[in-house]
Tab-separated table of C-alpha atoms in Angstrom:
chain	number	residue	atom	x	y	z
A	1	UNK	CA	-1.735	26.186	-49.946
A	2	UNK	CA	-2.159	22.510	-50.872
A	3	UNK	CA	-4.805	22.099	-53.539
A	4	UNK	CA	-7.702	19.855	-52.556
A	5	UNK	CA	-10.774	18.948	-54.609
A	6	UNK	CA	-14.262	20.052	-53.606
A	7	UNK	CA	-16.828	17.250	-53.291
A	8	UNK	CA	-20.435	18.420	-53.423
A	9	UNK	CA	-23.219	16.055	-52.335
A	10	UNK	CA	-26.835	16.935	-53.017
A	11	UNK	CA	-29.576	16.047	-50.555
A	12	UNK	CA	-30.498	13.247	-53.009
A	13	UNK	CA	-27.081	11.558	-52.725
A	14	UNK	CA	-27.400	8.218	-50.948
A	15	UNK	CA	-25.533	8.327	-47.602
A	16	UNK	CA	-23.773	5.069	-48.556
A	17	UNK	CA	-21.705	6.996	-51.102
A	18	UNK	CA	-19.915	8.667	-48.190
A	19	UNK	CA	-17.929	5.420	-47.819
A	20	UNK	CA	-16.472	5.762	-51.312
A	21	UNK	CA	-15.433	9.413	-51.457
A	22	UNK	CA	-11.740	10.252	-51.810
A	23	UNK	CA	-10.011	11.474	-48.620
A	24	UNK	CA	-8.261	14.819	-48.145
A	25	UNK	CA	-10.935	16.929	-49.778
A	26	UNK	CA	-13.399	19.703	-49.007
A	27	UNK	CA	-16.920	18.300	-48.634
A	28	UNK	CA	-20.122	20.282	-49.004
A	29	UNK	CA	-23.136	18.152	-48.054
A	30	UNK	CA	-26.405	19.870	-48.968
A	31	UNK	CA	-28.264	17.224	-46.975
A	32	UNK	CA	-26.968	18.892	-43.801
A	33	UNK	CA	-28.284	22.364	-44.572
A	34	UNK	CA	-28.131	25.156	-47.096
A	35	UNK	CA	-25.162	26.840	-45.399
A	36	UNK	CA	-22.888	24.405	-43.540
A	37	UNK	CA	-20.211	26.015	-41.410
A	38	UNK	CA	-17.256	27.267	-43.434
A	39	UNK	CA	-19.085	27.412	-46.758
A	40	UNK	CA	-21.180	30.074	-48.558
A	41	UNK	CA	-24.943	29.774	-48.761
A	42	UNK	CA	-25.898	27.238	-51.401
A	43	UNK	CA	-27.572	29.954	-53.545
A	44	UNK	CA	-24.785	32.567	-53.265
A	45	UNK	CA	-23.083	32.406	-56.691
A	46	UNK	CA	-20.644	35.275	-56.024
A	47	UNK	CA	-19.859	33.914	-52.568
A	48	UNK	CA	-18.985	30.576	-54.130
A	49	UNK	CA	-16.746	32.224	-56.756
A	50	UNK	CA	-14.780	33.943	-53.974
A	51	UNK	CA	-14.607	30.761	-51.871
A	52	UNK	CA	-13.384	28.654	-54.813
A	53	UNK	CA	-10.637	31.190	-55.634
A	54	UNK	CA	-9.586	31.666	-51.990
A	55	UNK	CA	-9.193	27.901	-51.471
A	56	UNK	CA	-7.374	27.343	-54.790
A	57	UNK	CA	-9.976	24.833	-55.979
A	58	UNK	CA	-9.032	23.325	-59.332
A	59	UNK	CA	-11.236	20.254	-59.261
A	60	UNK	CA	-14.928	19.883	-58.355
A	61	UNK	CA	-16.994	16.694	-58.129
A	62	UNK	CA	-20.776	17.020	-57.934
A	63	UNK	CA	-22.791	13.965	-56.885
A	64	UNK	CA	-26.362	13.519	-58.150
A	65	UNK	CA	-26.974	17.267	-58.712
A	66	UNK	CA	-30.485	18.511	-58.109
A	67	UNK	CA	-31.920	22.050	-58.537
A	68	UNK	CA	-30.612	23.235	-55.166
A	69	UNK	CA	-27.053	22.781	-56.502
A	70	UNK	CA	-27.628	24.619	-59.784
A	71	UNK	CA	-26.337	28.006	-58.430
A	72	UNK	CA	-23.110	26.304	-57.348
A	73	UNK	CA	-22.826	24.596	-60.735
A	74	UNK	CA	-23.271	27.994	-62.405
A	75	UNK	CA	-20.522	29.498	-60.212
A	76	UNK	CA	-18.128	26.680	-61.087
A	77	UNK	CA	-18.851	27.136	-64.793
A	78	UNK	CA	-17.453	30.694	-64.659
A	79	UNK	CA	-14.001	29.569	-63.491
A	80	UNK	CA	-11.157	27.474	-64.993
A	81	UNK	CA	-12.000	24.420	-62.897
A	82	UNK	CA	-12.138	20.732	-63.830
A	83	UNK	CA	-15.701	19.492	-63.225
A	84	UNK	CA	-16.887	15.890	-62.911
A	85	UNK	CA	-20.601	15.223	-62.455
A	86	UNK	CA	-21.365	11.871	-60.846
A	87	UNK	CA	-24.739	10.410	-61.806
A	88	UNK	CA	-25.307	7.793	-59.094
A	89	UNK	CA	-28.914	6.884	-59.904
A	90	UNK	CA	-31.908	7.708	-62.094
A	91	UNK	CA	-32.721	11.365	-62.717
A	92	UNK	CA	-35.687	12.869	-64.534
A	93	UNK	CA	-34.928	13.778	-68.159
A	94	UNK	CA	-35.654	17.479	-67.592
A	95	UNK	CA	-33.138	17.561	-64.736
A	96	UNK	CA	-30.471	15.917	-66.886
A	97	UNK	CA	-31.071	18.552	-69.553
A	98	UNK	CA	-30.719	21.336	-66.976
A	99	UNK	CA	-27.413	19.872	-65.810
A	100	UNK	CA	-26.221	19.674	-69.420
A	101	UNK	CA	-27.058	23.364	-70.023
A	102	UNK	CA	-25.426	24.598	-66.789
A	103	UNK	CA	-22.303	22.422	-66.790
A	104	UNK	CA	-19.060	23.631	-68.396
A	105	UNK	CA	-18.643	22.503	-71.998
A	106	UNK	CA	-15.784	20.172	-71.058
A	107	UNK	CA	-17.342	18.749	-67.873
A	108	UNK	CA	-17.075	14.986	-67.558
A	109	UNK	CA	-19.857	12.656	-66.453
A	110	UNK	CA	-19.236	9.571	-64.323
A	111	UNK	CA	-22.125	7.081	-64.324
A	112	UNK	CA	-22.884	4.248	-61.910
A	113	UNK	CA	-24.494	2.054	-64.576
A	114	UNK	CA	-24.966	1.566	-68.306
A	115	UNK	CA	-28.617	2.620	-68.068
A	116	UNK	CA	-27.374	6.043	-66.888
A	117	UNK	CA	-24.797	6.225	-69.682
A	118	UNK	CA	-27.571	5.648	-72.238
A	119	UNK	CA	-29.734	8.348	-70.617
A	120	UNK	CA	-26.908	10.895	-71.055
A	121	UNK	CA	-26.324	9.880	-74.658
A	122	UNK	CA	-30.017	10.395	-75.410
A	123	UNK	CA	-29.788	14.063	-74.403
A	124	UNK	CA	-26.717	14.654	-76.561
A	125	UNK	CA	-23.754	14.300	-74.183
A	126	UNK	CA	-20.776	13.148	-76.336
A	127	UNK	CA	-19.606	9.618	-75.439
A	128	UNK	CA	-16.001	10.772	-74.897
A	129	UNK	CA	-17.188	12.856	-71.913
A	130	UNK	CA	-18.936	9.900	-70.232
A	131	UNK	CA	-17.283	7.182	-68.148
A	132	UNK	CA	-18.780	4.109	-66.504
A	133	UNK	CA	-17.694	3.797	-62.893
A	134	UNK	CA	-19.135	2.065	-59.867
A	135	UNK	CA	-17.317	1.012	-56.690
A	136	UNK	CA	-16.494	-2.459	-55.475
A	137	UNK	CA	-18.780	-2.717	-52.425
A	138	UNK	CA	-17.087	-2.909	-49.044
A	139	UNK	CA	-19.731	-4.446	-46.798
A	140	UNK	CA	-19.716	-4.909	-43.048
A	141	UNK	CA	-19.903	-8.434	-41.661
A	142	UNK	CA	-22.843	-8.854	-39.278
A	143	UNK	CA	-22.777	-11.579	-36.639
A	144	UNK	CA	-25.749	-13.942	-36.138
A	145	UNK	CA	-26.320	-12.499	-32.667
A	146	UNK	CA	-26.399	-8.924	-33.984
A	147	UNK	CA	-28.752	-9.994	-36.779
A	148	UNK	CA	-31.180	-11.640	-34.339
A	149	UNK	CA	-31.073	-8.651	-32.010
A	150	UNK	CA	-31.792	-6.217	-34.830
A	151	UNK	CA	-34.728	-8.337	-36.054
A	152	UNK	CA	-36.226	-8.197	-32.552
A	153	UNK	CA	-35.790	-4.417	-32.402
A	154	UNK	CA	-37.424	-3.883	-35.797
A	155	UNK	CA	-40.378	-6.206	-35.292
A	156	UNK	CA	-41.000	-4.737	-31.815
A	157	UNK	CA	-41.359	-1.288	-33.419
A	158	UNK	CA	-43.727	-2.794	-35.984
A	159	UNK	CA	-45.934	-4.223	-33.238
A	160	UNK	CA	-45.300	-7.890	-34.064
A	161	UNK	CA	-45.316	-10.567	-31.362
A	162	UNK	CA	-44.023	-13.283	-33.720
A	163	UNK	CA	-41.233	-13.727	-36.261
A	164	UNK	CA	-42.593	-12.292	-39.531
A	165	UNK	CA	-41.222	-12.541	-43.029
A	166	UNK	CA	-39.106	-9.391	-42.943
A	167	UNK	CA	-38.701	-7.624	-46.293
A	168	UNK	CA	-36.383	-4.676	-46.955
A	169	UNK	CA	-37.428	-2.166	-49.629
A	170	UNK	CA	-34.612	-1.129	-51.944
A	171	UNK	CA	-36.269	2.214	-52.917
A	172	UNK	CA	-35.769	5.023	-50.423
A	173	UNK	CA	-38.898	6.758	-49.018
A	174	UNK	CA	-38.427	9.726	-51.379
A	175	UNK	CA	-38.535	7.476	-54.466
A	176	UNK	CA	-42.322	7.479	-54.432
A	177	UNK	CA	-43.280	5.552	-57.574
A	178	UNK	CA	-40.789	2.711	-57.096
A	179	UNK	CA	-41.532	2.400	-53.367
A	180	UNK	CA	-45.302	2.350	-53.961
A	181	UNK	CA	-44.948	-0.692	-56.224
A	182	UNK	CA	-42.891	-2.480	-53.574
A	183	UNK	CA	-45.331	-1.596	-50.780
A	184	UNK	CA	-48.349	-2.695	-52.799
A	185	UNK	CA	-46.686	-6.039	-53.588
A	186	UNK	CA	-46.268	-6.664	-49.853
A	187	UNK	CA	-49.841	-5.509	-49.218
A	188	UNK	CA	-51.088	-8.180	-51.639
A	189	UNK	CA	-49.378	-10.859	-49.541
A	190	UNK	CA	-50.615	-9.256	-46.316
A	191	UNK	CA	-54.221	-9.653	-47.542
A	192	UNK	CA	-53.501	-13.280	-48.413
A	193	UNK	CA	-52.898	-13.783	-44.702
A	194	UNK	CA	-49.091	-13.745	-44.765
A	195	UNK	CA	-47.171	-12.565	-41.715
A	196	UNK	CA	-45.091	-9.903	-43.472
A	197	UNK	CA	-43.369	-6.655	-42.522
A	198	UNK	CA	-41.695	-4.180	-44.880
A	199	UNK	CA	-38.814	-1.905	-43.841
A	200	UNK	CA	-38.604	1.425	-45.693
A	201	UNK	CA	-35.073	2.662	-45.016
A	202	UNK	CA	-33.389	5.928	-45.931
A	203	UNK	CA	-33.926	9.681	-45.505
A	204	UNK	CA	-37.519	9.996	-44.330
A	205	UNK	CA	-39.057	13.381	-43.512
A	206	UNK	CA	-42.550	14.178	-42.294
A	207	UNK	CA	-43.988	14.231	-45.830
A	208	UNK	CA	-42.623	10.739	-46.590
A	209	UNK	CA	-43.869	9.330	-43.280
A	210	UNK	CA	-47.339	10.763	-43.884
A	211	UNK	CA	-47.363	9.195	-47.364
A	212	UNK	CA	-46.434	5.777	-45.963
A	213	UNK	CA	-49.142	6.086	-43.321
A	214	UNK	CA	-51.758	7.087	-45.911
A	215	UNK	CA	-50.903	4.017	-48.011
A	216	UNK	CA	-51.361	1.767	-44.990
A	217	UNK	CA	-54.757	3.297	-44.234
A	218	UNK	CA	-55.846	3.101	-47.873
A	219	UNK	CA	-54.760	-0.529	-48.286
A	220	UNK	CA	-55.809	-1.560	-44.745
A	221	UNK	CA	-52.391	-2.968	-43.820
A	222	UNK	CA	-52.020	-1.729	-40.254
A	223	UNK	CA	-48.356	-1.476	-39.150
A	224	UNK	CA	-47.086	-3.482	-42.129
A	225	UNK	CA	-44.624	-0.751	-43.181
A	226	UNK	CA	-41.833	0.137	-40.746
A	227	UNK	CA	-39.929	3.387	-41.506
A	228	UNK	CA	-36.326	2.993	-40.384
A	229	UNK	CA	-35.480	6.749	-40.358
A	230	UNK	CA	-31.778	5.841	-40.852
A	231	UNK	CA	-31.474	4.451	-37.338
A	232	UNK	CA	-29.500	1.446	-38.631
A	233	UNK	CA	-26.882	1.167	-41.340
A	234	UNK	CA	-27.858	-0.426	-44.650
A	235	UNK	CA	-25.626	-3.512	-44.365
A	236	UNK	CA	-27.140	-4.390	-40.969
A	237	UNK	CA	-30.661	-4.118	-42.383
A	238	UNK	CA	-29.717	-6.293	-45.368
A	239	UNK	CA	-28.390	-8.961	-42.998
A	240	UNK	CA	-31.440	-8.762	-40.713
A	241	UNK	CA	-34.093	-9.136	-43.408
A	242	UNK	CA	-35.265	-12.298	-45.189
A	243	UNK	CA	-35.283	-10.710	-48.655
A	244	UNK	CA	-34.858	-7.394	-50.450
A	245	UNK	CA	-37.622	-6.181	-52.777
A	246	UNK	CA	-37.121	-3.725	-55.646
A	247	UNK	CA	-38.971	-2.205	-58.578
A	248	UNK	CA	-37.373	-2.148	-62.006
A	249	UNK	CA	-38.125	1.546	-62.516
A	250	UNK	CA	-36.419	4.767	-61.462
A	251	UNK	CA	-33.429	3.096	-59.802
A	252	UNK	CA	-31.844	5.779	-57.634
A	253	UNK	CA	-30.299	3.286	-55.247
A	254	UNK	CA	-27.499	1.696	-57.318
A	255	UNK	CA	-25.067	1.626	-54.407
A	256	UNK	CA	-27.626	-0.119	-52.184
A	257	UNK	CA	-28.250	-2.725	-54.871
A	258	UNK	CA	-24.505	-3.395	-55.149
A	259	UNK	CA	-24.300	-3.918	-51.383
A	260	UNK	CA	-27.214	-6.390	-51.476
A	261	UNK	CA	-25.505	-8.344	-54.239
A	262	UNK	CA	-22.172	-8.378	-52.385
A	263	UNK	CA	-23.876	-9.642	-49.207
A	264	UNK	CA	-25.510	-12.524	-51.117
A	265	UNK	CA	-28.946	-11.668	-49.715
A	266	UNK	CA	-32.109	-12.953	-51.395
A	267	UNK	CA	-33.651	-10.422	-53.748
A	268	UNK	CA	-36.745	-10.048	-55.904
A	269	UNK	CA	-36.910	-7.310	-58.541
A	270	UNK	CA	-38.350	-6.500	-61.950
A	271	UNK	CA	-36.430	-6.239	-65.202
A	272	UNK	CA	-35.495	-2.691	-66.122
A	273	UNK	CA	-33.093	-0.246	-64.498
A	274	UNK	CA	-30.422	-2.181	-62.671
A	275	UNK	CA	-30.846	-5.476	-64.547
A	276	UNK	CA	-27.220	-5.180	-65.685
A	277	UNK	CA	-26.104	-5.788	-62.093
A	278	UNK	CA	-28.220	-8.923	-61.605
A	279	UNK	CA	-28.308	-12.509	-62.771
A	280	UNK	CA	-31.234	-14.869	-62.220
A	281	UNK	CA	-30.390	-17.481	-59.592
A	282	UNK	CA	-31.819	-19.354	-56.625
A	283	UNK	CA	-31.325	-16.208	-54.523
A	284	UNK	CA	-32.241	-13.599	-57.134
A	285	UNK	CA	-35.571	-13.538	-58.960
A	286	UNK	CA	-36.081	-11.107	-61.844
A	287	UNK	CA	-39.719	-10.594	-62.846
A	288	UNK	CA	-40.346	-9.690	-66.490
A	289	UNK	CA	-43.933	-8.467	-66.031
A	290	UNK	CA	-44.600	-4.938	-64.697
A	291	UNK	CA	-46.802	-4.180	-61.727
A	292	UNK	CA	-47.062	-5.180	-58.092
A	293	UNK	CA	-48.894	-8.514	-58.428
A	294	UNK	CA	-46.174	-10.352	-60.422
A	295	UNK	CA	-43.667	-8.970	-57.924
A	296	UNK	CA	-45.801	-10.312	-55.055
A	297	UNK	CA	-46.031	-13.752	-56.691
A	298	UNK	CA	-42.246	-13.969	-57.054
A	299	UNK	CA	-41.765	-12.866	-53.438
A	300	UNK	CA	-44.264	-15.505	-52.291
A	301	UNK	CA	-42.291	-18.221	-54.095
A	302	UNK	CA	-39.266	-17.132	-52.059
A	303	UNK	CA	-41.279	-16.823	-48.836
A	304	UNK	CA	-42.784	-20.326	-48.888
A	305	UNK	CA	-39.481	-22.279	-48.691
A	306	UNK	CA	-38.588	-20.111	-45.686
A	307	UNK	CA	-41.543	-21.645	-43.849
A	308	UNK	CA	-43.319	-18.333	-43.255
A	309	UNK	CA	-46.073	-18.506	-45.870
C-alpha cells in the first residue's frame, strides 16, 4: 500500500486553508462532523490506532487543533508517527499548553506568523521544533461585472436601496472579541449618519447569528451587519467591498489577511497580531490606539475620499 499522510482539520481551521493542502493525502475534516465516512469517531482513541496502522500512516499533520481533536492527538502520540502541528492563527494560552502536553515529544510546530512562534516559545517549546511557514496567496481574479453584481446581491440582503460604503470584517463570526470591536467601530459611523454596511463572513451557526442580532439591537443599528454564511468565497467578498476592517487582537484569520494584502484591497487595522504582514500606506492604515473609536476614525478617513461619507 502506498503511504499517504493524514491531514486533520479542526472545525476552527479556516476553509481557505483547503486551497493550500498537499494533494494525495487522507483528509479528516472535523468541521464536517464527528465521524465522516471512512474514519473512526473523533473520540475513539483505539479506533484511530487501528485505522492509522491499517492505512500505514507514517505522517500526520494537524491544523489548528482544538479540544475535539485531543483524543486523536493522544492516539497519534502512542505510535511511531511523524507529527506536525500547524498553528494557523491565535490560540488561547491554555489550549497551547494542552497541545504541548498531548503532542509527541518530537512533534514539530509550523506557524503562520512570528507572533505565533513567540507564543510557542513562551510556553517552553524548543526553537528547533518550530518553523515559520505561510503560503504565497493564490487569489482569484474578479471581473468588474461580477464585483458589481455581488455588491447588489449583498446590499439587497441588507435591505439597502442605495450604494453604501461596504466594509468586510476580517474576524470570523466565532472570533467574538475581535469581531465586536470591528462591529462597534462601524456602529460609531452608522450613528454619525454614514451609509455603511458590514459583512461578517465565515462559519456562522445559530449562536453566532443570535449574537450579531443582539449587538444590532443593543447598538440600534438595524440591518447594518450582514452575515454571509459562507455563501460567497473570500476573494469575491474582498473584491466587492470598499475596505476590510480588522482588530489587532486574537488574529485567527492569517490566511484571510494574506489574501487581502495580495488583492491590494484597502484595509484598516490596529497594531498587534498580524502587524508583521502589513506596512502603512495609502491603502493600509494601522491604528496604534486600542478600541473601536480610533478604528472608526481611521475608517472614516478612508471613507470620505470614496465620496460616501
